[in-house]
């Protein structure tokens, strides 16, 4: 028995296990970086720089707009097949530029801060968008299909636990320190996480890449559009992200600029969301091992809609109690939606054509994700001249009702298979389809 145990301890980990461990370790500094630079503190930082709601909408829409460049990545990957090298360079470039986008305005006159942030971050997220095609294709090959749902559930749980801690700590720091000094510390820590993330990129394996069977660019681009189920799902998800983008990205804006809530309480609300998201990742990941991805994706939709509608309870219930419930719902809903959407793209697509499926999917949904916050920023700007309740809860309540209608009508038709049960010949059991 001891000899067997010794052999088990000294045996080298499998290629798959090493890759999954590397992806998990790399994700920890990455999620801290994303929480510090892209979470609620981004809205606070932009308000400190003097940004309007419309400018905040532009900044929030930049990552989605950049995703339209993923088609460029899908074409490049057919020529430059060293996915580890390319994603390390491009995503590393993003980390450097994103930190620089926030650090530069601290050194410039305040009137140029927002413009400088937008300009520099555009370059950074362009690199992230192209590099993510290489990363997604690589990690899809690194994680076996049979454990994919559960692995990403566990990985995301670990990562977001780190994100929760970062939110909690920096909520305290920013609440206790004058704004410029607090943001100095934030960007120093973000820079350290960015460097560590780039170093950990090099721990990824580099499995061989299988090129597309298509002979030219037009043929490669047309493949995703010939798969009816994929096309319908992609169009619906794009519509959903557009509607969602009008309200959800502006939760922090409403709390900070309209409700005047402190950084400390903002961090508590966001921590609540992240804890719910961690629980959601684990829950949806386990369910995904048993049930079809598209079906579970549908059931995240009403949760997100209810989060938006929850703002309508503000006139009747204590503010903080409402905000806690809203953030719990959005954590479970959006966490599950993002995880299942990713699993859908990497799991329900043919391996050799996967980069183009990924690129087309994120290009179209990225366009919708860009137009949503842009429209939301314009809506909140127009609401500035309306009664306070319109911006406080009216917009989110209306968007939530619309989302619920869209989910019940279009979403149920696209994501739920009509042929739910198929009787096996010669038996009494039932089998799920789809």
GROMACS .gro file of C-alpha atoms in nm:
model
  434
    1UNK     CA    1   0.000   0.000   0.000
    2UNK     CA    2   0.284   0.242   0.090
    3UNK     CA    3   0.465   0.163  -0.233
    4UNK     CA    4   0.148   0.230  -0.433
    5UNK     CA    5   0.094   0.559  -0.251
    6UNK     CA    6   0.455   0.662  -0.319
    7UNK     CA    7   0.417   0.588  -0.689
    8UNK     CA    8   0.099   0.795  -0.698
    9UNK     CA    9   0.279   1.089  -0.535
   10UNK     CA   10   0.580   1.078  -0.766
   11UNK     CA   11   0.385   1.022  -1.087
   12UNK     CA   12   0.395   1.320  -1.319
   13UNK     CA   13   0.061   1.495  -1.366
   14UNK     CA   14  -0.115   1.440  -1.697
   15UNK     CA   15  -0.094   1.693  -1.979
   16UNK     CA   16  -0.457   1.792  -1.919
   17UNK     CA   17  -0.416   1.831  -1.543
   18UNK     CA   18  -0.102   2.047  -1.578
   19UNK     CA   19  -0.280   2.275  -1.822
   20UNK     CA   20  -0.588   2.312  -1.604
   21UNK     CA   21  -0.371   2.390  -1.300
   22UNK     CA   22  -0.181   2.656  -1.496
   23UNK     CA   23  -0.506   2.816  -1.616
   24UNK     CA   24  -0.638   2.830  -1.260
   25UNK     CA   25  -0.320   2.982  -1.115
   26UNK     CA   26  -0.297   3.241  -1.393
   27UNK     CA   27  -0.658   3.338  -1.339
   28UNK     CA   28  -0.606   3.454  -0.980
   29UNK     CA   29  -0.398   3.770  -1.050
   30UNK     CA   30  -0.609   3.823  -1.361
   31UNK     CA   31  -0.937   3.835  -1.167
   32UNK     CA   32  -0.788   4.071  -0.908
   33UNK     CA   33  -0.670   4.298  -1.189
   34UNK     CA   34  -1.014   4.288  -1.354
   35UNK     CA   35  -1.191   4.361  -1.025
   36UNK     CA   36  -0.967   4.658  -0.944
   37UNK     CA   37  -0.969   4.813  -1.290
   38UNK     CA   38  -1.305   4.701  -1.428
   39UNK     CA   39  -1.529   4.662  -1.125
   40UNK     CA   40  -1.715   4.926  -0.924
   41UNK     CA   41  -1.395   5.120  -0.865
   42UNK     CA   42  -1.379   5.202  -1.237
   43UNK     CA   43  -1.706   5.394  -1.214
   44UNK     CA   44  -1.581   5.577  -0.905
   45UNK     CA   45  -1.252   5.658  -1.078
   46UNK     CA   46  -1.428   5.793  -1.386
   47UNK     CA   47  -1.657   6.007  -1.172
   48UNK     CA   48  -1.344   6.138  -0.996
   49UNK     CA   49  -1.203   6.231  -1.338
   50UNK     CA   50  -1.528   6.418  -1.414
   51UNK     CA   51  -1.685   6.173  -1.661
   52UNK     CA   52  -2.050   6.212  -1.760
   53UNK     CA   53  -2.292   5.916  -1.769
   54UNK     CA   54  -2.252   5.903  -2.148
   55UNK     CA   55  -1.871   5.889  -2.120
   56UNK     CA   56  -1.902   5.616  -1.858
   57UNK     CA   57  -2.124   5.426  -2.103
   58UNK     CA   58  -1.852   5.456  -2.369
   59UNK     CA   59  -1.585   5.321  -2.132
   60UNK     CA   60  -1.806   5.031  -2.021
   61UNK     CA   61  -1.877   4.949  -2.386
   62UNK     CA   62  -1.512   4.942  -2.499
   63UNK     CA   63  -1.445   4.572  -2.415
   64UNK     CA   64  -1.753   4.463  -2.608
   65UNK     CA   65  -1.672   4.690  -2.901
   66UNK     CA   66  -1.319   4.551  -2.915
   67UNK     CA   67  -1.460   4.196  -2.933
   68UNK     CA   68  -1.557   4.267  -3.293
   69UNK     CA   69  -1.184   4.230  -3.369
   70UNK     CA   70  -1.197   3.863  -3.274
   71UNK     CA   71  -1.257   3.781  -3.640
   72UNK     CA   72  -0.906   3.913  -3.704
   73UNK     CA   73  -0.780   3.669  -3.441
   74UNK     CA   74  -0.967   3.380  -3.601
   75UNK     CA   75  -0.793   3.451  -3.932
   76UNK     CA   76  -0.451   3.500  -3.773
   77UNK     CA   77  -0.471   3.172  -3.583
   78UNK     CA   78  -0.477   2.980  -3.910
   79UNK     CA   79  -0.139   3.127  -3.998
   80UNK     CA   80   0.027   3.171  -3.658
   81UNK     CA   81  -0.056   2.846  -3.484
   82UNK     CA   82   0.156   2.897  -3.169
   83UNK     CA   83  -0.145   2.992  -2.960
   84UNK     CA   84   0.047   3.019  -2.632
   85UNK     CA   85   0.296   3.271  -2.776
   86UNK     CA   86   0.034   3.489  -2.942
   87UNK     CA   87  -0.213   3.500  -2.656
   88UNK     CA   88   0.069   3.569  -2.407
   89UNK     CA   89   0.188   3.866  -2.615
   90UNK     CA   90  -0.155   4.010  -2.697
   91UNK     CA   91  -0.316   3.960  -2.355
   92UNK     CA   92   0.005   4.081  -2.189
   93UNK     CA   93  -0.015   4.395  -2.404
   94UNK     CA   94  -0.370   4.443  -2.277
   95UNK     CA   95  -0.262   4.419  -1.913
   96UNK     CA   96   0.009   4.682  -1.964
   97UNK     CA   97  -0.216   4.921  -2.157
   98UNK     CA   98  -0.509   4.886  -1.916
   99UNK     CA   99  -0.292   4.983  -1.621
  100UNK     CA  100  -0.145   5.268  -1.826
  101UNK     CA  101  -0.495   5.388  -1.923
  102UNK     CA  102  -0.574   5.452  -1.558
  103UNK     CA  103  -0.230   5.568  -1.447
  104UNK     CA  104  -0.184   5.827  -1.725
  105UNK     CA  105  -0.482   6.049  -1.628
  106UNK     CA  106  -0.335   6.082  -1.278
  107UNK     CA  107  -0.035   6.255  -1.437
  108UNK     CA  108  -0.230   6.479  -1.677
  109UNK     CA  109  -0.448   6.786  -1.622
  110UNK     CA  110  -0.790   6.667  -1.507
  111UNK     CA  111  -0.974   6.792  -1.817
  112UNK     CA  112  -0.779   6.545  -2.035
  113UNK     CA  113  -0.816   6.246  -1.803
  114UNK     CA  114  -1.129   6.082  -1.946
  115UNK     CA  115  -1.016   6.126  -2.308
  116UNK     CA  116  -0.674   5.977  -2.228
  117UNK     CA  117  -0.836   5.682  -2.049
  118UNK     CA  118  -1.064   5.605  -2.345
  119UNK     CA  119  -0.784   5.636  -2.604
  120UNK     CA  120  -0.531   5.415  -2.425
  121UNK     CA  121  -0.780   5.150  -2.315
  122UNK     CA  122  -0.905   5.115  -2.674
  123UNK     CA  123  -0.559   4.989  -2.777
  124UNK     CA  124  -0.539   4.756  -2.479
  125UNK     CA  125  -0.876   4.593  -2.534
  126UNK     CA  126  -0.802   4.550  -2.905
  127UNK     CA  127  -0.511   4.328  -2.803
  128UNK     CA  128  -0.728   4.146  -2.549
  129UNK     CA  129  -0.998   4.077  -2.807
  130UNK     CA  130  -0.762   3.928  -3.064
  131UNK     CA  131  -0.564   3.738  -2.800
  132UNK     CA  132  -0.876   3.588  -2.646
  133UNK     CA  133  -0.938   3.385  -2.964
  134UNK     CA  134  -0.601   3.216  -2.915
  135UNK     CA  135  -0.670   3.167  -2.541
  136UNK     CA  136  -1.021   3.026  -2.587
  137UNK     CA  137  -0.910   2.785  -2.858
  138UNK     CA  138  -0.615   2.677  -2.643
  139UNK     CA  139  -0.809   2.619  -2.324
  140UNK     CA  140  -1.083   2.433  -2.510
  141UNK     CA  141  -0.816   2.181  -2.613
  142UNK     CA  142  -0.663   2.179  -2.264
  143UNK     CA  143  -0.986   2.086  -2.081
  144UNK     CA  144  -1.153   1.754  -2.175
  145UNK     CA  145  -1.518   1.793  -2.277
  146UNK     CA  146  -1.640   1.546  -2.013
  147UNK     CA  147  -1.518   1.766  -1.724
  148UNK     CA  148  -1.546   2.108  -1.889
  149UNK     CA  149  -1.862   2.226  -1.713
  150UNK     CA  150  -1.746   2.118  -1.368
  151UNK     CA  151  -1.387   2.242  -1.416
  152UNK     CA  152  -1.491   2.594  -1.515
  153UNK     CA  153  -1.736   2.598  -1.227
  154UNK     CA  154  -1.457   2.515  -0.979
  155UNK     CA  155  -1.203   2.744  -1.150
  156UNK     CA  156  -1.441   3.039  -1.151
  157UNK     CA  157  -1.528   2.973  -0.787
  158UNK     CA  158  -1.159   2.993  -0.686
  159UNK     CA  159  -1.095   3.300  -0.900
  160UNK     CA  160  -1.393   3.498  -0.781
  161UNK     CA  161  -1.307   3.422  -0.419
  162UNK     CA  162  -0.986   3.617  -0.484
  163UNK     CA  163  -1.187   3.887  -0.655
  164UNK     CA  164  -1.415   3.915  -0.351
  165UNK     CA  165  -1.117   3.971  -0.122
  166UNK     CA  166  -0.976   4.242  -0.353
  167UNK     CA  167  -1.311   4.424  -0.362
  168UNK     CA  168  -1.346   4.414   0.016
  169UNK     CA  169  -0.992   4.538   0.087
  170UNK     CA  170  -0.995   4.821  -0.166
  171UNK     CA  171  -1.342   4.932  -0.066
  172UNK     CA  172  -1.195   5.003   0.277
  173UNK     CA  173  -0.884   5.171   0.133
  174UNK     CA  174  -1.072   5.405  -0.102
  175UNK     CA  175  -1.324   5.494   0.167
  176UNK     CA  176  -1.055   5.588   0.419
  177UNK     CA  177  -0.808   5.769   0.193
  178UNK     CA  178  -0.840   6.083  -0.021
  179UNK     CA  179  -0.932   5.987  -0.378
  180UNK     CA  180  -0.604   6.052  -0.561
  181UNK     CA  181  -0.390   5.866  -0.305
  182UNK     CA  182  -0.632   5.573  -0.292
  183UNK     CA  183  -0.625   5.538  -0.670
  184UNK     CA  184  -0.243   5.555  -0.667
  185UNK     CA  185  -0.237   5.248  -0.443
  186UNK     CA  186  -0.500   5.074  -0.655
  187UNK     CA  187  -0.299   5.113  -0.976
  188UNK     CA  188   0.028   5.007  -0.812
  189UNK     CA  189  -0.135   4.681  -0.697
  190UNK     CA  190  -0.296   4.638  -1.040
  191UNK     CA  191   0.045   4.678  -1.206
  192UNK     CA  192   0.194   4.406  -0.984
  193UNK     CA  193  -0.097   4.171  -1.068
  194UNK     CA  194  -0.052   4.247  -1.438
  195UNK     CA  195   0.317   4.152  -1.432
  196UNK     CA  196   0.244   3.833  -1.234
  197UNK     CA  197  -0.032   3.742  -1.479
  198UNK     CA  198   0.204   3.776  -1.776
  199UNK     CA  199   0.464   3.556  -1.602
  200UNK     CA  200   0.203   3.287  -1.540
  201UNK     CA  201   0.100   3.292  -1.906
  202UNK     CA  202   0.426   3.111  -1.972
  203UNK     CA  203   0.312   2.815  -1.757
  204UNK     CA  204   0.046   2.719  -2.012
  205UNK     CA  205   0.113   2.412  -2.231
  206UNK     CA  206   0.127   2.447  -2.608
  207UNK     CA  207  -0.067   2.159  -2.767
  208UNK     CA  208  -0.073   2.130  -3.148
  209UNK     CA  209  -0.339   2.326  -3.332
  210UNK     CA  210  -0.573   2.171  -3.589
  211UNK     CA  211  -0.630   2.409  -3.877
  212UNK     CA  212  -0.962   2.474  -4.045
  213UNK     CA  213  -1.057   2.252  -4.338
  214UNK     CA  214  -1.178   2.557  -4.532
  215UNK     CA  215  -0.948   2.684  -4.805
  216UNK     CA  216  -1.021   3.057  -4.801
  217UNK     CA  217  -1.141   3.338  -4.574
  218UNK     CA  218  -1.492   3.357  -4.720
  219UNK     CA  219  -1.551   2.986  -4.666
  220UNK     CA  220  -1.426   3.008  -4.305
  221UNK     CA  221  -1.649   3.306  -4.230
  222UNK     CA  222  -1.956   3.136  -4.373
  223UNK     CA  223  -1.931   2.817  -4.165
  224UNK     CA  224  -2.090   2.953  -3.842
  225UNK     CA  225  -2.380   3.102  -4.038
  226UNK     CA  226  -2.464   2.763  -4.189
  227UNK     CA  227  -2.533   2.610  -3.845
  228UNK     CA  228  -2.894   2.708  -3.779
  229UNK     CA  229  -2.904   2.624  -3.406
  230UNK     CA  230  -2.582   2.815  -3.341
  231UNK     CA  231  -2.697   3.113  -3.551
  232UNK     CA  232  -3.032   3.144  -3.374
  233UNK     CA  233  -2.870   3.119  -3.032
  234UNK     CA  234  -2.608   3.377  -3.127
  235UNK     CA  235  -2.867   3.625  -3.253
  236UNK     CA  236  -3.081   3.586  -2.942
  237UNK     CA  237  -2.786   3.623  -2.703
  238UNK     CA  238  -2.686   3.939  -2.892
  239UNK     CA  239  -3.035   4.083  -2.846
  240UNK     CA  240  -3.028   3.991  -2.477
  241UNK     CA  241  -2.688   4.153  -2.418
  242UNK     CA  242  -2.806   4.472  -2.587
  243UNK     CA  243  -3.111   4.503  -2.360
  244UNK     CA  244  -2.914   4.400  -2.051
  245UNK     CA  245  -2.646   4.658  -2.131
  246UNK     CA  246  -2.892   4.945  -2.096
  247UNK     CA  247  -2.929   4.886  -1.722
  248UNK     CA  248  -2.692   4.636  -1.558
  249UNK     CA  249  -2.358   4.814  -1.626
  250UNK     CA  250  -2.502   5.128  -1.463
  251UNK     CA  251  -2.578   4.976  -1.123
  252UNK     CA  252  -2.262   5.131  -0.978
  253UNK     CA  253  -2.333   5.465  -1.145
  254UNK     CA  254  -2.679   5.482  -0.983
  255UNK     CA  255  -2.541   5.390  -0.641
  256UNK     CA  256  -2.251   5.636  -0.655
  257UNK     CA  257  -2.387   5.935  -0.845
  258UNK     CA  258  -2.757   5.926  -0.755
  259UNK     CA  259  -2.779   5.744  -0.422
  260UNK     CA  260  -2.441   5.884  -0.303
  261UNK     CA  261  -2.340   5.556  -0.138
  262UNK     CA  262  -1.988   5.531   0.008
  263UNK     CA  263  -1.708   5.319  -0.141
  264UNK     CA  264  -1.725   5.096   0.163
  265UNK     CA  265  -2.088   5.011   0.107
  266UNK     CA  266  -2.033   4.981  -0.268
  267UNK     CA  267  -1.767   4.720  -0.191
  268UNK     CA  268  -2.010   4.533   0.035
  269UNK     CA  269  -2.275   4.528  -0.238
  270UNK     CA  270  -2.021   4.412  -0.494
  271UNK     CA  271  -1.885   4.154  -0.251
  272UNK     CA  272  -2.241   4.022  -0.213
  273UNK     CA  273  -2.264   3.997  -0.590
  274UNK     CA  274  -1.932   3.818  -0.616
  275UNK     CA  275  -2.015   3.569  -0.340
  276UNK     CA  276  -2.344   3.495  -0.516
  277UNK     CA  277  -2.151   3.461  -0.841
  278UNK     CA  278  -1.910   3.214  -0.682
  279UNK     CA  279  -2.202   3.006  -0.555
  280UNK     CA  280  -2.363   3.037  -0.897
  281UNK     CA  281  -2.052   2.917  -1.077
  282UNK     CA  282  -2.042   2.608  -0.859
  283UNK     CA  283  -2.416   2.544  -0.895
  284UNK     CA  284  -2.436   2.600  -1.272
  285UNK     CA  285  -2.114   2.402  -1.326
  286UNK     CA  286  -2.254   2.096  -1.148
  287UNK     CA  287  -2.588   2.127  -1.326
  288UNK     CA  288  -2.405   2.154  -1.658
  289UNK     CA  289  -2.261   1.807  -1.598
  290UNK     CA  290  -2.618   1.673  -1.613
  291UNK     CA  291  -2.821   1.910  -1.830
  292UNK     CA  292  -2.777   2.070  -2.173
  293UNK     CA  293  -2.594   2.404  -2.180
  294UNK     CA  294  -2.858   2.588  -2.384
  295UNK     CA  295  -3.137   2.482  -2.150
  296UNK     CA  296  -2.949   2.604  -1.842
  297UNK     CA  297  -2.860   2.923  -2.025
  298UNK     CA  298  -3.230   2.996  -2.062
  299UNK     CA  299  -3.293   2.962  -1.690
  300UNK     CA  300  -3.035   3.230  -1.609
  301UNK     CA  301  -3.242   3.487  -1.801
  302UNK     CA  302  -3.532   3.538  -1.556
  303UNK     CA  303  -3.282   3.571  -1.269
  304UNK     CA  304  -3.110   3.863  -1.447
  305UNK     CA  305  -3.448   4.018  -1.534
  306UNK     CA  306  -3.563   3.995  -1.171
  307UNK     CA  307  -3.244   4.173  -1.061
  308UNK     CA  308  -3.332   4.472  -1.282
  309UNK     CA  309  -3.694   4.466  -1.168
  310UNK     CA  310  -3.577   4.459  -0.806
  311UNK     CA  311  -3.486   4.829  -0.827
  312UNK     CA  312  -3.860   4.896  -0.831
  313UNK     CA  313  -3.874   4.789  -0.464
  314UNK     CA  314  -3.673   5.094  -0.350
  315UNK     CA  315  -3.982   5.306  -0.266
  316UNK     CA  316  -4.121   5.030  -0.043
  317UNK     CA  317  -3.820   4.871   0.128
  318UNK     CA  318  -3.493   4.985   0.294
  319UNK     CA  319  -3.238   5.083   0.030
  320UNK     CA  320  -2.958   4.858   0.147
  321UNK     CA  321  -3.179   4.551   0.178
  322UNK     CA  322  -3.296   4.605  -0.181
  323UNK     CA  323  -2.939   4.649  -0.306
  324UNK     CA  324  -2.828   4.327  -0.136
  325UNK     CA  325  -3.107   4.126  -0.306
  326UNK     CA  326  -3.040   4.293  -0.642
  327UNK     CA  327  -2.670   4.208  -0.627
  328UNK     CA  328  -2.736   3.851  -0.516
  329UNK     CA  329  -2.965   3.798  -0.815
  330UNK     CA  330  -2.729   3.959  -1.066
  331UNK     CA  331  -2.439   3.756  -0.928
  332UNK     CA  332  -2.615   3.422  -0.970
  333UNK     CA  333  -2.771   3.522  -1.303
  334UNK     CA  334  -2.484   3.691  -1.487
  335UNK     CA  335  -2.227   3.449  -1.343
  336UNK     CA  336  -2.423   3.153  -1.475
  337UNK     CA  337  -2.499   3.328  -1.804
  338UNK     CA  338  -2.134   3.409  -1.877
  339UNK     CA  339  -2.008   3.065  -1.778
  340UNK     CA  340  -2.273   2.879  -1.979
  341UNK     CA  341  -2.231   3.110  -2.276
  342UNK     CA  342  -1.860   3.026  -2.281
  343UNK     CA  343  -1.931   2.654  -2.247
  344UNK     CA  344  -2.179   2.679  -2.532
  345UNK     CA  345  -1.923   2.837  -2.765
  346UNK     CA  346  -1.639   2.595  -2.688
  347UNK     CA  347  -1.853   2.284  -2.640
  348UNK     CA  348  -2.123   2.301  -2.905
  349UNK     CA  349  -1.894   2.386  -3.196
  350UNK     CA  350  -1.673   2.169  -3.425
  351UNK     CA  351  -1.311   2.162  -3.309
  352UNK     CA  352  -1.137   2.251  -3.637
  353UNK     CA  353  -1.370   2.543  -3.705
  354UNK     CA  354  -1.395   2.654  -3.341
  355UNK     CA  355  -1.179   2.970  -3.371
  356UNK     CA  356  -1.411   3.116  -3.635
  357UNK     CA  357  -1.721   3.016  -3.439
  358UNK     CA  358  -1.571   3.187  -3.134
  359UNK     CA  359  -1.477   3.497  -3.334
  360UNK     CA  360  -1.812   3.538  -3.509
  361UNK     CA  361  -2.001   3.478  -3.185
  362UNK     CA  362  -1.806   3.732  -2.983
  363UNK     CA  363  -1.794   3.983  -3.268
  364UNK     CA  364  -2.172   3.990  -3.299
  365UNK     CA  365  -2.241   3.974  -2.926
  366UNK     CA  366  -1.964   4.230  -2.877
  367UNK     CA  367  -2.141   4.471  -3.111
  368UNK     CA  368  -2.460   4.425  -2.908
  369UNK     CA  369  -2.265   4.460  -2.583
  370UNK     CA  370  -2.118   4.786  -2.717
  371UNK     CA  371  -2.449   4.937  -2.829
  372UNK     CA  372  -2.625   4.842  -2.503
  373UNK     CA  373  -2.413   5.049  -2.256
  374UNK     CA  374  -2.382   5.324  -2.516
  375UNK     CA  375  -2.762   5.344  -2.535
  376UNK     CA  376  -2.783   5.314  -2.157
  377UNK     CA  377  -2.546   5.607  -2.113
  378UNK     CA  378  -2.762   5.818  -2.346
  379UNK     CA  379  -3.079   5.714  -2.160
  380UNK     CA  380  -2.934   5.806  -1.821
  381UNK     CA  381  -2.810   6.136  -1.964
  382UNK     CA  382  -3.163   6.219  -2.085
  383UNK     CA  383  -3.302   6.114  -1.746
  384UNK     CA  384  -3.094   6.387  -1.579
  385UNK     CA  385  -3.375   6.635  -1.650
  386UNK     CA  386  -3.652   6.399  -1.534
  387UNK     CA  387  -3.774   6.328  -1.178
  388UNK     CA  388  -3.512   6.149  -0.968
  389UNK     CA  389  -3.708   5.821  -0.958
  390UNK     CA  390  -3.663   5.772  -1.333
  391UNK     CA  391  -3.285   5.728  -1.307
  392UNK     CA  392  -3.300   5.579  -0.958
  393UNK     CA  393  -3.521   5.282  -1.041
  394UNK     CA  394  -3.751   5.358  -1.334
  395UNK     CA  395  -3.504   5.271  -1.612
  396UNK     CA  396  -3.391   4.944  -1.454
  397UNK     CA  397  -3.747   4.841  -1.370
  398UNK     CA  398  -3.860   4.901  -1.729
  399UNK     CA  399  -3.559   4.716  -1.871
  400UNK     CA  400  -3.626   4.423  -1.634
  401UNK     CA  401  -3.985   4.389  -1.751
  402UNK     CA  402  -3.870   4.402  -2.114
  403UNK     CA  403  -3.606   4.134  -2.046
  404UNK     CA  404  -3.864   3.906  -1.888
  405UNK     CA  405  -4.088   3.941  -2.194
  406UNK     CA  406  -3.796   3.874  -2.432
  407UNK     CA  407  -3.693   3.565  -2.233
  408UNK     CA  408  -4.047   3.423  -2.223
  409UNK     CA  409  -4.121   3.481  -2.591
  410UNK     CA  410  -3.802   3.462  -2.798
  411UNK     CA  411  -3.564   3.297  -2.550
  412UNK     CA  412  -3.790   3.001  -2.480
  413UNK     CA  413  -3.821   2.927  -2.852
  414UNK     CA  414  -3.450   2.953  -2.925
  415UNK     CA  415  -3.287   2.795  -2.621
  416UNK     CA  416  -3.545   2.535  -2.516
  417UNK     CA  417  -3.566   2.229  -2.737
  418UNK     CA  418  -3.929   2.151  -2.823
  419UNK     CA  419  -3.857   1.780  -2.832
  420UNK     CA  420  -3.772   1.748  -2.464
  421UNK     CA  421  -3.816   1.376  -2.432
  422UNK     CA  422  -3.750   1.086  -2.665
  423UNK     CA  423  -3.872   0.738  -2.578
  424UNK     CA  424  -3.613   0.472  -2.640
  425UNK     CA  425  -3.731   0.189  -2.859
  426UNK     CA  426  -3.794  -0.128  -2.664
  427UNK     CA  427  -3.762   0.038  -2.324
  428UNK     CA  428  -3.946   0.244  -2.068
  429UNK     CA  429  -3.677   0.503  -1.994
  430UNK     CA  430  -3.663   0.859  -2.117
  431UNK     CA  431  -3.370   1.044  -2.266
  432UNK     CA  432  -3.311   1.420  -2.289
  433UNK     CA  433  -3.235   1.564  -2.629
  434UNK     CA  434  -3.047   1.886  -2.710
   0.00000   0.00000   0.00000
